Coordinates of C-alpha atoms in Angstrom, one line a residue:
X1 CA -111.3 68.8 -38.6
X2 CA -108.6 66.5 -39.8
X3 CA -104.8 66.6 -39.1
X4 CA -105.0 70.5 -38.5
X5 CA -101.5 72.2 -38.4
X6 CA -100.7 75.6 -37.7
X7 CA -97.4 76.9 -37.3
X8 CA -96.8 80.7 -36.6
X9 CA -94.2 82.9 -38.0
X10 CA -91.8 83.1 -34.8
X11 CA -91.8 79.4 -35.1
X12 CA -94.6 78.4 -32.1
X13 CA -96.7 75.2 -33.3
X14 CA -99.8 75.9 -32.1
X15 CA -101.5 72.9 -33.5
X16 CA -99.8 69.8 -34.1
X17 CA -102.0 67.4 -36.3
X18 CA -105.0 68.0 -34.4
X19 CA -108.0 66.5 -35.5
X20 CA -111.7 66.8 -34.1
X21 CA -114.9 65.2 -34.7
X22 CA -117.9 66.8 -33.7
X23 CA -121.5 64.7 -34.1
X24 CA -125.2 66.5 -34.5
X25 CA -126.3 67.6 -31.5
X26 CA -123.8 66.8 -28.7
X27 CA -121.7 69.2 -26.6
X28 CA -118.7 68.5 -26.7
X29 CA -116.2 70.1 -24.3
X30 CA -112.7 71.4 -25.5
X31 CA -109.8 71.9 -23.1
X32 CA -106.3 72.2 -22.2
X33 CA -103.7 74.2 -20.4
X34 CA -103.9 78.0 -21.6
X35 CA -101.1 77.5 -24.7
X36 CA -102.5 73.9 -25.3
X37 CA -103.7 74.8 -28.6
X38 CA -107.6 75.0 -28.3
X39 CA -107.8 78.9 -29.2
X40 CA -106.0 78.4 -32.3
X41 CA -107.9 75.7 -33.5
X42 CA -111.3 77.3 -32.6
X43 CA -109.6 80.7 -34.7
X44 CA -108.9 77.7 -37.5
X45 CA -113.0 76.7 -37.0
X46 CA -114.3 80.1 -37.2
X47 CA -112.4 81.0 -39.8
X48 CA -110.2 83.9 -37.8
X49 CA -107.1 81.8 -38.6
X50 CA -106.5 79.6 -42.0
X51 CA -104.7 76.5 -41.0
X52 CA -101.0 75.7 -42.7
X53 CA -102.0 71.8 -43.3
X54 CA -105.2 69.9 -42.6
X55 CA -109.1 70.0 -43.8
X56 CA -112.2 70.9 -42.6
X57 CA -114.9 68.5 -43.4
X58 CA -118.5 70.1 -43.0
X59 CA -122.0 67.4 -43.3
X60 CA -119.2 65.1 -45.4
X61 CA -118.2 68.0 -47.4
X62 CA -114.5 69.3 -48.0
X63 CA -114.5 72.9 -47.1
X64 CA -112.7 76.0 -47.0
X65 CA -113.1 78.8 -44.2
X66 CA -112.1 82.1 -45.2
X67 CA -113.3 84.1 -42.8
X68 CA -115.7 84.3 -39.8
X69 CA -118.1 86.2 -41.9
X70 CA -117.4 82.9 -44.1
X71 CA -118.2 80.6 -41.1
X72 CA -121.4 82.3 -40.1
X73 CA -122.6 81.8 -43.7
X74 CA -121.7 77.6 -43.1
X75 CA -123.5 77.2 -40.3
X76 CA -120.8 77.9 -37.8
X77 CA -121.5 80.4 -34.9
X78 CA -119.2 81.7 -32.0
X79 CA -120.1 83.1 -28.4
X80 CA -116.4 84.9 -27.0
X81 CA -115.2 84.9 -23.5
X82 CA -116.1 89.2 -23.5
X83 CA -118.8 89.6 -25.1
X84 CA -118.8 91.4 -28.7
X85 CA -122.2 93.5 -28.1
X86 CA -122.5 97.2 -28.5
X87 CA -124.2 98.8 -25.8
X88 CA -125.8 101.8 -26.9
X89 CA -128.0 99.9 -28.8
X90 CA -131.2 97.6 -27.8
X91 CA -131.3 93.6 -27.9
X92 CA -133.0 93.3 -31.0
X93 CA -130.8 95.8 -32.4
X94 CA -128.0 93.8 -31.3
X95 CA -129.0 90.5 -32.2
X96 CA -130.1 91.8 -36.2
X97 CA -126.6 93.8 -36.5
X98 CA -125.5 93.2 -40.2
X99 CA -128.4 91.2 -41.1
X100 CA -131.4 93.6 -40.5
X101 CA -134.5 93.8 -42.2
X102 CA -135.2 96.8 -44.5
X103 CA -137.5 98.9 -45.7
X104 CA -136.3 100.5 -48.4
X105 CA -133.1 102.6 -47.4
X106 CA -133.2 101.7 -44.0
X107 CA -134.0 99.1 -41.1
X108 CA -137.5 98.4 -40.6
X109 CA -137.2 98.3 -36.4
X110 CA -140.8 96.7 -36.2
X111 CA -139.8 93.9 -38.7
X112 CA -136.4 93.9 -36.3
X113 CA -138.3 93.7 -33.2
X114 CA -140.4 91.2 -34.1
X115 CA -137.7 88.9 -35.5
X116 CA -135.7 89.2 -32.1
X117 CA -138.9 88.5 -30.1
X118 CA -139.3 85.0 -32.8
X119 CA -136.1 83.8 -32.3
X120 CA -136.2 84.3 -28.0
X121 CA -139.5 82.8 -28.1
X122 CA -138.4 79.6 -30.1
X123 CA -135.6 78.9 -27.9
X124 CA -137.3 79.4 -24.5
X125 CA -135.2 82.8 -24.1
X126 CA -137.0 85.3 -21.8
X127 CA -135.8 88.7 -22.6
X128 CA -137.1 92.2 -23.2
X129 CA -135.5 92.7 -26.9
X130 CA -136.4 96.3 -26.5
X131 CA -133.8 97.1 -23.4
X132 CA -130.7 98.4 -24.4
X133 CA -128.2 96.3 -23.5
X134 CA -125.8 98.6 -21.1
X135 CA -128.6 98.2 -18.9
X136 CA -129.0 94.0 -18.7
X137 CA -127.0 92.0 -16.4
X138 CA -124.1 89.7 -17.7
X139 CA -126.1 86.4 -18.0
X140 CA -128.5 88.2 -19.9
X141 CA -126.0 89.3 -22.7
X142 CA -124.8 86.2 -23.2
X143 CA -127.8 84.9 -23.9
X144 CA -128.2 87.4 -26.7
X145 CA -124.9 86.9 -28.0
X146 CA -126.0 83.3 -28.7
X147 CA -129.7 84.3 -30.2
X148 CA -127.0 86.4 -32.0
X149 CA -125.4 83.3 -33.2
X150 CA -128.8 81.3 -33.5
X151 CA -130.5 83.6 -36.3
X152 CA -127.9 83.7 -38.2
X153 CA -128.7 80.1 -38.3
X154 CA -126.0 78.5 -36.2
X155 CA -125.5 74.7 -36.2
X156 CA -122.0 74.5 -34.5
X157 CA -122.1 77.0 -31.4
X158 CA -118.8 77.0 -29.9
X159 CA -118.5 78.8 -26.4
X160 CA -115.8 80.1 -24.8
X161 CA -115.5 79.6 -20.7
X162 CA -119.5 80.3 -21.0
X163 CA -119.4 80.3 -17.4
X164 CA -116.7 82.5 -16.3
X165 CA -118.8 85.4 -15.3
X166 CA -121.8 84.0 -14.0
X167 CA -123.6 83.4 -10.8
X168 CA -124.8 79.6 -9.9
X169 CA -128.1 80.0 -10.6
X170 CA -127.6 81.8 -14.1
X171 CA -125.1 78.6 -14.3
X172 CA -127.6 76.0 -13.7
X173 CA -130.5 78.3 -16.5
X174 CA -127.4 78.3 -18.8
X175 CA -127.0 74.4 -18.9
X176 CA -131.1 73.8 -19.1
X177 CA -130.9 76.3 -22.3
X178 CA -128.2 74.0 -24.0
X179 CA -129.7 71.2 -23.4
X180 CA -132.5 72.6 -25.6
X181 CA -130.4 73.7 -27.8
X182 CA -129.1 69.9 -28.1
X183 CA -132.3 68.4 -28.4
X184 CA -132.8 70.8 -31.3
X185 CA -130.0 69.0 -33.1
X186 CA -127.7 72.1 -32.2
X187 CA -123.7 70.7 -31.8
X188 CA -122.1 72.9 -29.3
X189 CA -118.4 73.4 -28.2
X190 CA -117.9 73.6 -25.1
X191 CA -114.4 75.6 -24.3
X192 CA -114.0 75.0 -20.0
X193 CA -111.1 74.9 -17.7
X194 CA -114.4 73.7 -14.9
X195 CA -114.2 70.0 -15.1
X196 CA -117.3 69.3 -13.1
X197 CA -118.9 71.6 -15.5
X198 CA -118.0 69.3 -18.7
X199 CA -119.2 66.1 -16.5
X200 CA -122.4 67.6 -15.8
X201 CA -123.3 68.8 -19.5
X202 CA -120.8 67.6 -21.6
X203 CA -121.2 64.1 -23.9
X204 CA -117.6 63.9 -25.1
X205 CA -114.3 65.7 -24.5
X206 CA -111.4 66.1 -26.2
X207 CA -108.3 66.9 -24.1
X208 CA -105.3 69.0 -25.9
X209 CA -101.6 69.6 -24.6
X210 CA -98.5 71.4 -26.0
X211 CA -100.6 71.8 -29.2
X212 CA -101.9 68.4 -29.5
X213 CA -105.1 66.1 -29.2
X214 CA -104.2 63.8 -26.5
X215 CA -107.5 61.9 -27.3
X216 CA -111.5 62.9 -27.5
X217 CA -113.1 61.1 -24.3
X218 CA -116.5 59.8 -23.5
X219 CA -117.1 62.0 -20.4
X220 CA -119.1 59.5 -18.1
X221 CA -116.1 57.1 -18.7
X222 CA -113.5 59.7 -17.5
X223 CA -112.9 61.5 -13.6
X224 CA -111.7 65.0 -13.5
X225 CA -108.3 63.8 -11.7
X226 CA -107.5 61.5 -14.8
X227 CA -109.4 65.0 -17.7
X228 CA -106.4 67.1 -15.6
X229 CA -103.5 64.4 -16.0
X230 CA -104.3 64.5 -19.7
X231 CA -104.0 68.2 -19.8
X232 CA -101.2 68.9 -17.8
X233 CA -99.0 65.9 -18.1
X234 CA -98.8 65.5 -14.2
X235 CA -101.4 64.6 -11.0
X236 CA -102.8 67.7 -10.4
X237 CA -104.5 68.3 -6.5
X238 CA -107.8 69.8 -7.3
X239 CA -108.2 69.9 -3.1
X240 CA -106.1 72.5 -0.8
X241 CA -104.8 71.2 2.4
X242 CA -105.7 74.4 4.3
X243 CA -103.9 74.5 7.5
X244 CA -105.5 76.1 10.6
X245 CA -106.3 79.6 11.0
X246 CA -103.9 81.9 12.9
X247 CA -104.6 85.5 12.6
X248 CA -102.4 88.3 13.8
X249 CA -103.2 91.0 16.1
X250 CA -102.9 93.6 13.3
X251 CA -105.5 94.9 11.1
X252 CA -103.4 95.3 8.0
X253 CA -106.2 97.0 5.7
X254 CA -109.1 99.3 7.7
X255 CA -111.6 100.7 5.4
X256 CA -114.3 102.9 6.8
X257 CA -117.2 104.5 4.7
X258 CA -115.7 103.7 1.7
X259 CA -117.7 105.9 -1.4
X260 CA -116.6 105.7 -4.9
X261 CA -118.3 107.2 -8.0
X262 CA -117.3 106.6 -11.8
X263 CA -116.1 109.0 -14.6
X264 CA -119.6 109.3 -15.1
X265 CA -120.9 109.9 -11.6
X266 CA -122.4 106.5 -11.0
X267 CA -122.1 105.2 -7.6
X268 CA -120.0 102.1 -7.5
X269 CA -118.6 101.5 -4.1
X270 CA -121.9 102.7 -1.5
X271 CA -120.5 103.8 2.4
X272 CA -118.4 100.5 2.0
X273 CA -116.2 99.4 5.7
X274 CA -114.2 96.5 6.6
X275 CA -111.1 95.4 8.0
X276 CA -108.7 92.8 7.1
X277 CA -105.7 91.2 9.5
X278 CA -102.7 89.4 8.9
X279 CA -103.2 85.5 8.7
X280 CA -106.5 85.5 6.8
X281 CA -108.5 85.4 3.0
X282 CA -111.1 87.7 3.0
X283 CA -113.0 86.8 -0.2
X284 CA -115.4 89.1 -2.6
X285 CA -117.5 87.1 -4.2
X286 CA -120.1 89.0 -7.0
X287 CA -121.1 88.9 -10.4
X288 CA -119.2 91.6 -12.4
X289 CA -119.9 95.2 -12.3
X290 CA -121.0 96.0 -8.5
X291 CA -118.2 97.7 -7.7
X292 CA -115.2 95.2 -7.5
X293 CA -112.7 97.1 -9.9
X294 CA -114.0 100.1 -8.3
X295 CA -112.9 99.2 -4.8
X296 CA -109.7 97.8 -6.0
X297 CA -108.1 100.8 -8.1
X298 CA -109.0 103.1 -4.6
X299 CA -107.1 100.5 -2.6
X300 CA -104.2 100.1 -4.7
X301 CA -103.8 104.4 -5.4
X302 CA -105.4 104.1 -8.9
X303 CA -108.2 106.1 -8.5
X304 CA -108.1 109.2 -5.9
X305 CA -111.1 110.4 -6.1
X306 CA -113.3 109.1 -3.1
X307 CA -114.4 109.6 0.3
X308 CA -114.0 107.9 3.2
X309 CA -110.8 106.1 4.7
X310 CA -108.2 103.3 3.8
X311 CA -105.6 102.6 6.5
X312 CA -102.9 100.3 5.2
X313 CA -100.9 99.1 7.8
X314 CA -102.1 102.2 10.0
X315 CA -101.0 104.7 7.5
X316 CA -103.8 106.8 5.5
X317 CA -103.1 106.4 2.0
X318 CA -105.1 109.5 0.9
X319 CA -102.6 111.5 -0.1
X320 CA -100.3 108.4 -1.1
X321 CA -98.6 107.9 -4.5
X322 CA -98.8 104.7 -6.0
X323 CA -95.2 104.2 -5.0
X324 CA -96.1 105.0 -1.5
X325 CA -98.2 102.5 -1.2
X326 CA -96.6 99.9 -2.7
X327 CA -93.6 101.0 -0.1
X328 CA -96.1 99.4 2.4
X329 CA -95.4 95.8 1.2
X330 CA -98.9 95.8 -1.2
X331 CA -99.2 93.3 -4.2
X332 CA -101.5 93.5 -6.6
X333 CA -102.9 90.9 -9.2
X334 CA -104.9 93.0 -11.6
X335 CA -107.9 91.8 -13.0
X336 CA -106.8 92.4 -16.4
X337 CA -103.4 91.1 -17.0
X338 CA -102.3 92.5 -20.6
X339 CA -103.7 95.7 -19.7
X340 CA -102.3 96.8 -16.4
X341 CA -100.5 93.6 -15.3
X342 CA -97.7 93.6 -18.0
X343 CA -96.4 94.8 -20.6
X344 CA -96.1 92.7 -23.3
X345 CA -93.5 94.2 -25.6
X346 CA -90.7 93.6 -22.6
X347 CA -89.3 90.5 -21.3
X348 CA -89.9 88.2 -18.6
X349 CA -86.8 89.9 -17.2
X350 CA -88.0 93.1 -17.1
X351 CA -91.8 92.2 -15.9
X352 CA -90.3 90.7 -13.3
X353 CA -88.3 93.8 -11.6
X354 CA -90.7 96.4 -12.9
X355 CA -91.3 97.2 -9.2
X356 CA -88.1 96.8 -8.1
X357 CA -85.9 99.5 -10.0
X358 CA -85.4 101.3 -6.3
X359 CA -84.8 98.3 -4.5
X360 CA -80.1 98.2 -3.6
X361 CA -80.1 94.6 -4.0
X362 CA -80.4 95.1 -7.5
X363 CA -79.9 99.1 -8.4
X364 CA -76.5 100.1 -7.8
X365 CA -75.6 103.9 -7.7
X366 CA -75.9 104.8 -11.6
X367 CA -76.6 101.2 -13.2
X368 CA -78.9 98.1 -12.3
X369 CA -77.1 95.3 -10.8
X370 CA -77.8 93.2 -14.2
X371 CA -76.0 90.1 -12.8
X372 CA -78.1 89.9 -9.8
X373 CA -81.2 90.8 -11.6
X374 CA -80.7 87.8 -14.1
X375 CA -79.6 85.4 -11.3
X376 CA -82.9 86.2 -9.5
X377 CA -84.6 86.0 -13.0
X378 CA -84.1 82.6 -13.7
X379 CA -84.6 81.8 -9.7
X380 CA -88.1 83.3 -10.1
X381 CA -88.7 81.4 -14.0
X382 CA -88.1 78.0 -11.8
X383 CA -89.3 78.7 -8.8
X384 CA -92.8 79.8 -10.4
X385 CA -92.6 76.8 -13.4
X386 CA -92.9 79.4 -15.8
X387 CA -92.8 77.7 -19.3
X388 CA -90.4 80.1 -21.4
X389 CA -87.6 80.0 -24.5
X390 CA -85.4 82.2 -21.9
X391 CA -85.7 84.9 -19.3
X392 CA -85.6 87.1 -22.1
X393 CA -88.6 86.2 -24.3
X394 CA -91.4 88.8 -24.5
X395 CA -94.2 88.1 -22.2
X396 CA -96.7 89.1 -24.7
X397 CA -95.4 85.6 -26.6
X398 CA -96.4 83.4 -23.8
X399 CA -99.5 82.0 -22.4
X400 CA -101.9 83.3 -20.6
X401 CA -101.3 80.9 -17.4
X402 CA -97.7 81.9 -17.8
X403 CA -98.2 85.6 -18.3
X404 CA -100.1 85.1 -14.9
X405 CA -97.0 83.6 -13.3
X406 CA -94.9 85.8 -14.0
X407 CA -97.0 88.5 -12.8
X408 CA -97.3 86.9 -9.6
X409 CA -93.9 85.8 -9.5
X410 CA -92.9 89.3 -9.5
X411 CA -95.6 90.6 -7.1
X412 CA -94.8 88.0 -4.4
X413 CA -91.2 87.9 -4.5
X414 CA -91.4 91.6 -2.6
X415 CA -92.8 89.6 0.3
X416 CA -95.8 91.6 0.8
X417 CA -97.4 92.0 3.8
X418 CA -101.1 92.3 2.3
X419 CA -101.9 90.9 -1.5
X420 CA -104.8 92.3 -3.3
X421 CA -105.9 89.6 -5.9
X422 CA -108.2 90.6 -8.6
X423 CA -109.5 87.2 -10.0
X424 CA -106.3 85.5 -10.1
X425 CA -106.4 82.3 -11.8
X426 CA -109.8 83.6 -14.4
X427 CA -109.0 82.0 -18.1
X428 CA -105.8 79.9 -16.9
X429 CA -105.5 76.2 -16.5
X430 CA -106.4 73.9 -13.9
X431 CA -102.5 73.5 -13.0
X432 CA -101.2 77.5 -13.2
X433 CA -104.4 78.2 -11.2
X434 CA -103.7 75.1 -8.3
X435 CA -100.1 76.7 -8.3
X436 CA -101.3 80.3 -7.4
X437 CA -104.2 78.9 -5.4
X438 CA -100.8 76.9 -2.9
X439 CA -99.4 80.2 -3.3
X440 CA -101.9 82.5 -1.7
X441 CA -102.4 79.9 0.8
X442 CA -98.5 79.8 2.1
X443 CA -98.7 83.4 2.1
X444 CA -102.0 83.5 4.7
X445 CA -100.2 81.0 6.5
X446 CA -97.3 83.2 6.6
X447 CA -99.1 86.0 7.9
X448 CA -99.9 87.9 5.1
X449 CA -103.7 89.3 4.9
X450 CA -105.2 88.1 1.5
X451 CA -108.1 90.4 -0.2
X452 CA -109.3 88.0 -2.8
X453 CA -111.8 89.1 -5.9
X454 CA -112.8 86.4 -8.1
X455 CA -116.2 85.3 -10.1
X456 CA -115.0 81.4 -9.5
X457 CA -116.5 80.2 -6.5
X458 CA -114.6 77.0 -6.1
X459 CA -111.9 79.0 -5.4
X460 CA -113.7 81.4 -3.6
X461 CA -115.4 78.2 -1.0
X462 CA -111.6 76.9 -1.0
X463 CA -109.6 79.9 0.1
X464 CA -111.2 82.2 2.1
X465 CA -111.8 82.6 6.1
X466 CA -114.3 85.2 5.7
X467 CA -116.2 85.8 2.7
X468 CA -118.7 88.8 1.4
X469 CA -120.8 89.1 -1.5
X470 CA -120.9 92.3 -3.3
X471 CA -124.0 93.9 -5.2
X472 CA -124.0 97.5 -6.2
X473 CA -121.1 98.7 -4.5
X474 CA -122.5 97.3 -0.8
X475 CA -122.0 94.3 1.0
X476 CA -125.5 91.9 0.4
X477 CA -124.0 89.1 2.6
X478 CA -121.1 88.5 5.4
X479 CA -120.3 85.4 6.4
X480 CA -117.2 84.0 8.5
X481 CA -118.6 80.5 9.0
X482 CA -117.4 79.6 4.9
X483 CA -117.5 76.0 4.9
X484 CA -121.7 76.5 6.1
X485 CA -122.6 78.9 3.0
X486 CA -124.4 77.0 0.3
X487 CA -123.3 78.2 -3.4
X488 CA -127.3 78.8 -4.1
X489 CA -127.4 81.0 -0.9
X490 CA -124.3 83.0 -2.1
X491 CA -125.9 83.1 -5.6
X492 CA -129.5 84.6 -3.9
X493 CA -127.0 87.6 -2.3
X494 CA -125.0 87.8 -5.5
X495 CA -128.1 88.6 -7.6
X496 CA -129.7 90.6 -4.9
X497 CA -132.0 88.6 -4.1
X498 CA -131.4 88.4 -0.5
X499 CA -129.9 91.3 1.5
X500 CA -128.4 91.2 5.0
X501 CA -128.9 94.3 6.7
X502 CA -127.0 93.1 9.8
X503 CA -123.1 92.2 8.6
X504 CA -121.7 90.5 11.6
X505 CA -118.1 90.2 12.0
X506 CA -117.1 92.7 8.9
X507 CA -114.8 94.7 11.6
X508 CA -112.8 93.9 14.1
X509 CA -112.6 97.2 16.0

């Protein structure tokens, strides 16, 4: 890719004469800040985006990339952060979609079968291509989005944050499969905001900011303090100075017996209790779908519909609004940001007093105080670096490490006295995710009691005082001795492969 430019219609450059060189089976990371550019010019690759200047040179060839239809037909395949499978249907069903094998009118299933099975087996992939895939766990669909990718003859495999969602172990069988894939001649990009994961597997790096290249790197030649310089302009402290522990006496979240079904009727959260005081992280480690969003939309007066108790702060909140609850001095970092953690069609502005409409410093009798609010507006833009035109931008038009910022911006500026965080810093950059990281910290310090979900265990090992692991809807594993627990013995608990029966020191009382 040479010289790429892309410039959108309000005016952003997203890519700023960007080029990139990839070689015949290498893997060659890609990152930057969340806004640095590297979506775009993947969307420019795959043909999702065409770029205002710049070519595309493919085995020495000028070319033109209409569409990612287009790119799959060149030799270009792409495995996306959430994963683009449909999960009615089976593996091999999945993997031939578009491309099946017919007889006559209509797919020959035996033909299909047998081509998924061909294409596992040549890669070293061992899965049943006749399970449907609702029923596989999330390491195992990703490996079928990239046999997806692979017989439709894939050279370049680009991945995006491959390993957001999985466990250590799936980690570690993720990197021995690429490797093959290497050796097989297979050029893979390697899209990572993990820096040790790009010096363990990755040959060559190529660092973007603010929309351009700031260079392509051998990796052995570069250290992850000088990779996160180059992406965020600054020194950026990849370590926490965690101050000593001093817990209150109050338990500021009591949950006893806690059972929670779906829409469906499937249990999620099993006869789940715990408490959590003032002046600690309690941490929920767990690969995706045991029961994490579950438990957090019946703590935070979402969902309703369960049995057992919540105490917050001593009150029950089972016959709590949402508002109620919130009147306790709760804050809440959705999992899903654009979906229930914003809304993207209003500004920064009024993102960041969606929860404070009520509150007399800035509501007035009839009106909002609007000279306070925009005072405290741009207070909060600074305060939390958020990177913006003006307090009145839409939030939808920012980044995603920004979006996050302002979220938390306007959930700590309450000055709660318990924070729920729902995988906080996942898909941001190294430096919006060291910023929140400081920030839950100060606030545990402060005496505020921290419930933190997240899939990253660095941040995971670095925050919390006492950590669980959670695997359909129960606790596998307790442990209040953090800095002891191995990331291979979390990863044994996280796939169920171990299972403590005894949880010691999940209650105080």
């Amino acid at each position: 890719m040479n010289h790429i430019m892309k410039i959108y219609g309000n005016g952003v450059v997203a890519n700023e004469d960007v080029s990139l060189e990839l070689r015949k089976g290498e893997i060659h990371a890609l990152l930057g800040e969340n806004g640095a550019g590297k979506s775009t010019l993947m969307k420019v690759l795959f043909g999702i985006e065409a770029p205002d200047q710049g070519d595309i040179i493919l085995n020495g060839q000028k070319t033109t990339i209409k569409s990612p239809q287009d790119a799959i037909s060149k030799g270009i395949g792409m495995v996306h952060q959430h994963f683009m499978l449909v999960p009615s249907l089976t593996v091999a069903e999945n993997i031939i979609l578009g491309v099946a094998p017919k007889k006559g009118l209509f797919i020959d299933m035996d033909k299909a079968v047998e081509a998924a099975q061909n294409i596992a087996k040549e890669y070293n992939f061992d899965i049943d291509v006749r399970q449907k895939v609702e029923e596989i766990p999330v390491g195992i669909k990703q490996k079928v989005e990239i046999l997806k990718a692979l017989y439709r003859n894939a050279e370049i495999l680009i991945l995006d944050e491959p390993t957001a969602v999985l466990t250590p172990q799936e980690t570690e069988e993720l990197f021995v499969q690429l490797m093959k894939l290497k050796e097989k001649g297979h050029t893979i990009i390697f899209i990572s905001h993990k820096l040790d994961e790009i010096k363990k597997i990755c040959n060559r790096a190529t660092i973007m900011r603010n929309g351009k290249s700031m260079g392509t790197y051998e990796v052995a030649d570069i250290s992850t303090q000088e990779m996160s310089r180059l992406m965020v302009g600054r020194e950026v402290s990849l370590k926490f100075d965690k101050k000593e522990q001093h817990l209150t006496d109050d338990v500021f979240l009591r949950v006893r017996n806690l059972t929670v079904h779906n829409a469906q009727g499937v249990l999620k959260v099993d006869d789940l209790s715990f408490d959590l005081k003032g002046g600690e992280i309690m941490g929920i480690a767990g690969v995706e779908g045991n029961g994490q969003s579950e438990l957090v939309d019946t703590l935070t007066g979402l969902n309703k519909k369960y049995k057992g108790e919540i105490k917050i702060k001593g009150t029950d909140i089972v016959n709590s609004s949402i508002a109620d609850i919130r009147a306790l001095k709760l804050a809440n970092i959705p999992e899903d940001r654009m979906t229930s953690g914003c809304a993207g069609t209003l500004s920064i502005q009024e993102n960041l007093f969606s929860n404070q409409y009520r509150s007399s410093k800035f509501s007035g009798r009839f009106f909002m105080k609007q000279k306070a609010i925009e005072a405290r507006s741009d207070e909060l833009i600074k305060e939390y670096m958020i990177k913006c035109k003006s307090r009145k931008q839409n939030v939808g038009m920012l980044s995603g490490g920004n979006i996050q910022k302002v979220i938390v911006a306007r959930e700590f500026s309450t000055g709660p006295d318990l924070i729920i965080a729902n995988q906080p810093t996942r898909g941001i950059d190294v430096g919006a995710a060291a910023f929140i990281r400081k920030r839950l910290l100060e606030f545990r310090d402060a005496g505020c009691a921290v419930l933190l979900i997240s899939a990253d265990l660095t941040e995971i090992f670095s925050l919390s005082d006492r950590l669980a692991v959670m695997y359909k809807g129960k606790f596998a594993g307790f442990f209040t001795d953090v800095e002891n627990v191995t990331e291979d013995e979390l990863g044994q608990h996280m796939l169920g492969i171990k299972h403590d029966d005894v949880l010691e020191g999940v209650m105080y009382e």
